[in-house]
């Protein structure tokens, strides 16, 4: 058979496509272990002991050195006071990993002690397996699905945990999501082992995960790792701020109507906390072409001094 450039080119394209598929499969198969240092999980907490407005707190959990508990070596989990302070303000407990299982001993979000080591996360689970939420195996959920997600140019397994219809689960009625090397990206690091008191109002939610100073996952509900849009009270627009963002979900073009007579800008942030787009708004109507991959994004409306005036979750189809 004579040498044929067209045939050779088709063969090369086939080989390259096969290699790309194989490479992607390899990426998704590489297990990402839990961090042992330079990691931070931020959690948003609301609580109220009465009918008064709820107090809001930013809880910043960090790994701080090593510790020994019950003759086992752990990475010490601490609360720190602010974003720039690495000191351990309050020791919480310890985390260790063995055979893709993450073990925890210490206090949960509300200070309830877990004096015996428990499995915080098990990344060996398969679809249909059971996940327990307490020390006595009274409350549990089911692994409903497992897929992969790209985090900072790295593929990780993601697990969807759903309530089991066989179990009346008052404390954990909603779906939960775990990601290898991070943990829960909905209820927060210790959220699924923290019991909700019946005496009062409590709510907690994962804000972000940072490693080596880099934000690797940001919950799109929040504008940044400090939850500025909620904790600083700027999640609600000013009385004279009239902004409309549509359509949502959006396919190609996002429309923003600005009837506020303010000099405002819009910033689009992805789930990893990266700024994807930023531009000023016209005084009447602005059209933005969204050349983005499908997913969930956060739209921030800011004023001239970059104060956040409004946030809105955007779904790109």
Short mmCIF file of C-alpha atoms in Angstrom, two decimals:
data_model
loop_
_atom_site.label_atom_id
_atom_site.label_comp_id
_atom_site.label_asym_id
_atom_site.label_seq_id
_atom_site.Cartn_x
_atom_site.Cartn_y
_atom_site.Cartn_z
CA UNK A 1 0.00 0.00 0.00
CA UNK A 2 1.53 3.35 -0.99
CA UNK A 3 2.32 6.00 1.62
CA UNK A 4 -0.75 8.20 2.09
CA UNK A 5 -0.53 11.51 3.96
CA UNK A 6 -4.27 11.58 4.60
CA UNK A 7 -4.23 8.08 6.07
CA UNK A 8 -1.21 8.91 8.20
CA UNK A 9 -2.89 12.06 9.51
CA UNK A 10 -6.02 10.10 10.48
CA UNK A 11 -3.84 7.60 12.31
CA UNK A 12 -2.05 10.37 14.19
CA UNK A 13 -5.35 11.98 15.21
CA UNK A 14 -6.65 8.62 16.43
CA UNK A 15 -3.47 7.97 18.43
CA UNK A 16 -3.52 11.45 19.99
CA UNK A 17 -7.20 11.11 20.94
CA UNK A 18 -6.54 7.71 22.48
CA UNK A 19 -3.58 9.06 24.48
CA UNK A 20 -5.64 12.03 25.70
CA UNK A 21 -8.46 9.76 26.85
CA UNK A 22 -5.98 7.44 28.56
CA UNK A 23 -4.26 10.39 30.25
CA UNK A 24 -7.60 11.73 31.55
CA UNK A 25 -8.50 8.31 32.91
CA UNK A 26 -5.15 8.10 34.67
CA UNK A 27 -5.70 11.52 36.24
CA UNK A 28 -9.08 10.50 37.58
CA UNK A 29 -7.63 7.30 39.05
CA UNK A 30 -4.89 8.98 41.09
CA UNK A 31 -6.02 9.14 44.70
CA UNK A 32 -5.43 12.53 46.36
CA UNK A 33 -4.62 12.02 50.07
CA UNK A 34 -5.79 14.27 52.87
CA UNK A 35 -3.36 17.11 53.66
CA UNK A 36 -1.01 16.81 56.62
CA UNK A 37 0.11 20.46 56.81
CA UNK A 38 -0.49 23.96 55.39
CA UNK A 39 -4.22 23.32 54.97
CA UNK A 40 -7.21 25.40 56.02
CA UNK A 41 -10.97 24.80 56.02
CA UNK A 42 -13.23 27.83 56.56
CA UNK A 43 -16.78 27.31 57.82
CA UNK A 44 -19.70 29.73 58.12
CA UNK A 45 -21.77 29.28 61.29
CA UNK A 46 -25.10 30.82 62.31
CA UNK A 47 -26.65 30.23 65.72
CA UNK A 48 -29.38 31.65 67.91
CA UNK A 49 -30.57 30.61 71.37
CA UNK A 50 -33.86 32.54 71.08
CA UNK A 51 -35.99 34.39 68.55
CA UNK A 52 -33.34 37.09 68.25
CA UNK A 53 -31.46 37.46 64.94
CA UNK A 54 -28.82 34.76 64.53
CA UNK A 55 -25.18 35.46 65.32
CA UNK A 56 -22.73 34.69 62.52
CA UNK A 57 -19.20 33.36 62.96
CA UNK A 58 -16.31 32.55 60.66
CA UNK A 59 -14.52 29.42 61.88
CA UNK A 60 -11.07 28.81 60.40
CA UNK A 61 -9.68 25.31 60.94
CA UNK A 62 -6.00 24.70 60.27
CA UNK A 63 -3.52 21.88 60.66
CA UNK A 64 -0.92 22.93 63.21
CA UNK A 65 2.03 20.59 63.89
CA UNK A 66 1.64 17.01 65.13
CA UNK A 67 0.23 15.62 68.34
CA UNK A 68 -0.12 12.26 70.08
CA UNK A 69 -3.51 11.15 71.41
CA UNK A 70 -4.05 7.71 72.93
CA UNK A 71 -0.61 6.68 71.66
CA UNK A 72 -1.56 7.47 68.05
CA UNK A 73 0.08 10.17 65.95
CA UNK A 74 -2.27 12.84 64.56
CA UNK A 75 -2.07 16.09 62.64
CA UNK A 76 -3.34 18.62 65.19
CA UNK A 77 -6.49 20.47 64.15
CA UNK A 78 -6.87 24.01 65.53
CA UNK A 79 -8.98 27.11 65.26
CA UNK A 80 -7.10 30.26 64.30
CA UNK A 81 -8.15 33.83 64.94
CA UNK A 82 -7.81 35.49 61.53
CA UNK A 83 -6.64 34.94 57.97
CA UNK A 84 -3.06 36.07 58.57
CA UNK A 85 -2.51 34.39 61.93
CA UNK A 86 -1.21 30.81 61.89
CA UNK A 87 -1.18 30.43 65.68
CA UNK A 88 -3.35 27.77 67.26
CA UNK A 89 -5.98 29.69 69.23
CA UNK A 90 -7.99 26.65 70.31
CA UNK A 91 -6.94 23.00 69.82
CA UNK A 92 -9.87 21.03 68.41
CA UNK A 93 -8.47 17.53 68.06
CA UNK A 94 -6.51 15.39 65.66
CA UNK A 95 -6.78 14.02 62.12
CA UNK A 96 -4.88 11.09 60.65
CA UNK A 97 -5.15 9.00 57.50
CA UNK A 98 -4.67 5.29 56.97
CA UNK A 99 -5.67 3.25 53.92
CA UNK A 100 -7.76 6.09 52.44
CA UNK A 101 -9.70 6.45 55.69
CA UNK A 102 -9.59 9.77 57.54
CA UNK A 103 -9.82 9.37 61.32
CA UNK A 104 -10.79 12.13 63.75
CA UNK A 105 -10.80 12.56 67.50
CA UNK A 106 -11.82 15.78 69.26
CA UNK A 107 -14.65 18.33 69.33
CA UNK A 108 -17.15 18.98 66.54
CA UNK A 109 -18.38 22.38 65.30
CA UNK A 110 -20.49 22.99 68.41
CA UNK A 111 -17.88 21.74 70.87
CA UNK A 112 -19.39 18.30 71.48
CA UNK A 113 -16.52 15.91 72.30
CA UNK A 114 -15.83 12.71 70.37
CA UNK A 115 -13.53 11.05 72.88
CA UNK A 116 -13.18 7.88 70.82
CA UNK A 117 -11.65 7.96 67.37
CA UNK A 118 -14.17 7.78 64.53
CA UNK A 119 -13.96 7.56 60.75
CA UNK A 120 -14.52 11.08 59.48
CA UNK A 121 -14.24 10.14 55.79
CA UNK A 122 -13.80 6.82 54.02
CA UNK A 123 -12.65 7.20 50.42
CA UNK A 124 -12.81 3.45 49.81
CA UNK A 125 -16.61 3.52 49.68
CA UNK A 126 -18.63 2.43 46.67
CA UNK A 127 -22.10 3.36 45.48
CA UNK A 128 -24.65 1.89 47.89
CA UNK A 129 -22.33 1.86 50.92
CA UNK A 130 -23.41 3.35 54.25
CA UNK A 131 -21.94 6.45 55.91
CA UNK A 132 -22.49 6.89 59.67
CA UNK A 133 -22.78 10.32 61.28
CA UNK A 134 -22.46 9.59 64.99
CA UNK A 135 -20.49 7.49 67.46
CA UNK A 136 -23.34 5.00 67.91
CA UNK A 137 -24.24 4.33 64.25
CA UNK A 138 -27.73 5.70 64.88
CA UNK A 139 -27.80 8.11 61.94
CA UNK A 140 -26.55 7.21 58.50
CA UNK A 141 -26.70 8.09 54.81
CA UNK A 142 -25.94 6.26 51.57
CA UNK A 143 -23.31 6.81 48.86
CA UNK A 144 -25.56 7.64 45.93
CA UNK A 145 -23.01 8.50 43.21
CA UNK A 146 -19.28 8.86 42.56
CA UNK A 147 -17.81 11.02 39.81
CA UNK A 148 -14.71 13.15 39.24
CA UNK A 149 -14.17 16.89 39.48
CA UNK A 150 -11.23 19.02 38.36
CA UNK A 151 -9.69 20.97 41.24
CA UNK A 152 -6.78 23.25 40.43
CA UNK A 153 -5.90 21.25 37.26
CA UNK A 154 -6.09 17.98 39.19
CA UNK A 155 -8.82 15.35 38.97
CA UNK A 156 -10.32 14.10 42.23
CA UNK A 157 -13.13 11.72 43.08
CA UNK A 158 -16.33 13.33 44.35
CA UNK A 159 -18.91 11.43 46.39
CA UNK A 160 -22.61 12.27 46.66
CA UNK A 161 -24.08 11.20 50.00
CA UNK A 162 -27.88 11.12 50.32
CA UNK A 163 -30.29 10.35 53.17
CA UNK A 164 -31.40 6.72 53.37
CA UNK A 165 -35.17 6.31 53.09
CA UNK A 166 -34.95 3.46 55.61
CA UNK A 167 -33.63 5.84 58.26
CA UNK A 168 -35.61 8.76 59.70
CA UNK A 169 -32.68 11.16 59.66
CA UNK A 170 -33.76 14.39 61.35
CA UNK A 171 -30.19 15.59 61.78
CA UNK A 172 -28.96 14.99 58.23
CA UNK A 173 -31.90 15.37 55.82
CA UNK A 174 -29.98 16.82 52.85
CA UNK A 175 -27.51 15.63 50.24
CA UNK A 176 -23.81 15.97 51.04
CA UNK A 177 -20.71 16.05 48.83
CA UNK A 178 -17.19 14.88 49.66
CA UNK A 179 -14.05 15.45 47.59
CA UNK A 180 -10.79 13.54 47.99
CA UNK A 181 -8.16 15.55 49.82
CA UNK A 182 -10.72 18.14 50.99
CA UNK A 183 -13.66 16.48 52.70
CA UNK A 184 -17.17 17.90 52.74
CA UNK A 185 -17.76 20.88 50.47
CA UNK A 186 -21.28 21.45 51.74
CA UNK A 187 -21.50 20.96 55.50
CA UNK A 188 -17.83 21.68 56.17
CA UNK A 189 -14.96 19.60 57.51
CA UNK A 190 -16.77 18.30 60.63
CA UNK A 191 -20.33 19.11 59.61
CA UNK A 192 -21.68 15.62 59.06
CA UNK A 193 -20.59 14.45 62.54
CA UNK A 194 -22.01 17.54 64.29
CA UNK A 195 -25.45 16.93 65.77
CA UNK A 196 -28.04 19.70 65.40
CA UNK A 197 -29.46 20.67 68.83
CA UNK A 198 -33.25 20.73 69.06
CA UNK A 199 -33.14 23.63 71.53
CA UNK A 200 -32.10 26.36 69.14
CA UNK A 201 -31.27 27.41 65.60
CA UNK A 202 -27.95 26.27 64.11
CA UNK A 203 -26.61 26.32 60.56
CA UNK A 204 -23.13 25.65 59.21
CA UNK A 205 -21.76 25.58 55.68
CA UNK A 206 -18.40 25.02 54.01
CA UNK A 207 -16.87 28.26 52.70
CA UNK A 208 -13.52 27.29 51.20
CA UNK A 209 -10.51 25.01 51.32
CA UNK A 210 -6.97 26.39 51.05
CA UNK A 211 -3.70 24.51 50.73
CA UNK A 212 -0.27 26.14 50.78
CA UNK A 213 -2.01 29.51 50.66
CA UNK A 214 -3.93 28.68 47.45
CA UNK A 215 -7.73 28.58 47.38
CA UNK A 216 -8.49 25.20 45.82
CA UNK A 217 -12.25 25.14 46.39
CA UNK A 218 -14.64 28.02 47.09
CA UNK A 219 -18.33 27.48 47.77
CA UNK A 220 -20.06 29.70 45.21
CA UNK A 221 -22.51 30.88 47.88
CA UNK A 222 -19.69 33.04 49.25
CA UNK A 223 -17.74 35.86 47.66
CA UNK A 224 -14.41 34.88 49.23
CA UNK A 225 -12.85 32.71 51.94
CA UNK A 226 -13.82 35.26 54.60
CA UNK A 227 -17.52 35.12 53.63
CA UNK A 228 -17.47 38.91 53.33
CA UNK A 229 -20.81 39.02 51.54
CA UNK A 230 -22.55 37.50 54.60
CA UNK A 231 -20.42 38.29 57.63
CA UNK A 232 -20.07 41.96 56.71
CA UNK A 233 -23.75 42.36 55.91
CA UNK A 234 -23.30 43.24 52.24
CA UNK A 235 -25.25 40.35 50.81
CA UNK A 236 -28.34 42.58 50.65
CA UNK A 237 -28.40 45.50 48.22
CA UNK A 238 -28.66 49.10 49.36
CA UNK A 239 -32.17 50.56 49.45
CA UNK A 240 -31.55 52.56 46.26
CA UNK A 241 -29.59 49.84 44.45
CA UNK A 242 -31.73 48.42 41.66
CA UNK A 243 -29.91 45.65 39.86
CA UNK A 244 -31.39 42.83 37.82
CA UNK A 245 -29.26 39.93 36.54
CA UNK A 246 -30.82 37.54 34.02
CA UNK A 247 -31.40 35.01 32.52
CA UNK A 248 -30.52 32.39 35.12
CA UNK A 249 -29.65 29.72 34.11
CA UNK A 250 -27.75 31.43 31.30
CA UNK A 251 -26.60 29.96 27.99
CA UNK A 252 -24.43 32.52 26.20
CA UNK A 253 -25.28 36.10 27.19
CA UNK A 254 -25.89 37.56 30.64
CA UNK A 255 -27.94 40.75 30.95
CA UNK A 256 -27.49 43.21 33.81
CA UNK A 257 -29.91 46.09 34.25
CA UNK A 258 -28.53 48.92 36.37
CA UNK A 259 -31.10 51.48 37.47
CA UNK A 260 -29.21 52.63 40.54
CA UNK A 261 -27.28 55.64 39.18
CA UNK A 262 -24.20 54.11 40.83
CA UNK A 263 -20.83 53.40 39.19
CA UNK A 264 -20.77 49.66 39.56
CA UNK A 265 -18.79 46.71 38.23
CA UNK A 266 -19.48 43.01 37.89
CA UNK A 267 -17.06 40.21 38.71
CA UNK A 268 -17.63 36.53 37.85
CA UNK A 269 -15.92 34.01 40.16
CA UNK A 270 -15.73 30.24 39.63
CA UNK A 271 -16.13 27.57 42.34
CA UNK A 272 -12.36 27.59 42.96
CA UNK A 273 -12.40 31.28 43.85
CA UNK A 274 -10.73 32.43 40.63
CA UNK A 275 -11.87 35.67 39.02
CA UNK A 276 -12.99 34.75 35.50
CA UNK A 277 -14.33 38.09 34.30
CA UNK A 278 -14.51 41.67 35.52
CA UNK A 279 -15.91 44.76 33.82
CA UNK A 280 -17.77 48.00 34.62
CA UNK A 281 -21.54 48.20 34.20
CA UNK A 282 -23.33 50.69 32.03
CA UNK A 283 -25.79 53.03 33.72
CA UNK A 284 -28.71 51.28 32.05
CA UNK A 285 -28.06 47.83 30.62
CA UNK A 286 -24.96 45.69 30.09
CA UNK A 287 -24.67 42.54 27.98
CA UNK A 288 -21.88 40.10 28.83
CA UNK A 289 -20.87 37.20 26.60
CA UNK A 290 -20.06 34.22 28.80
CA UNK A 291 -17.53 31.93 27.12
CA UNK A 292 -17.43 29.66 30.16
CA UNK A 293 -17.71 25.97 30.78
CA UNK A 294 -21.07 24.79 32.19
CA UNK A 295 -21.19 25.03 35.96
CA UNK A 296 -22.02 27.24 38.92
CA UNK A 297 -20.48 30.71 39.20
CA UNK A 298 -20.84 33.64 41.59
CA UNK A 299 -21.63 37.10 40.24
CA UNK A 300 -20.47 39.98 42.46
CA UNK A 301 -21.64 43.57 41.99
CA UNK A 302 -19.12 46.02 43.48
CA UNK A 303 -18.92 49.78 43.85
CA UNK A 304 -16.03 52.15 43.07
CA UNK A 305 -14.06 51.10 46.16
CA UNK A 306 -14.69 47.41 45.37
CA UNK A 307 -17.13 46.96 48.23
CA UNK A 308 -19.48 44.07 47.48
CA UNK A 309 -23.02 45.38 47.06
CA UNK A 310 -24.78 42.27 45.77
CA UNK A 311 -24.01 38.61 45.10
CA UNK A 312 -25.95 36.18 42.96
CA UNK A 313 -25.32 32.57 42.04
CA UNK A 314 -25.26 32.02 38.25
CA UNK A 315 -25.78 28.67 36.54
CA UNK A 316 -24.05 28.41 33.15
CA UNK A 317 -25.65 25.81 30.89
#
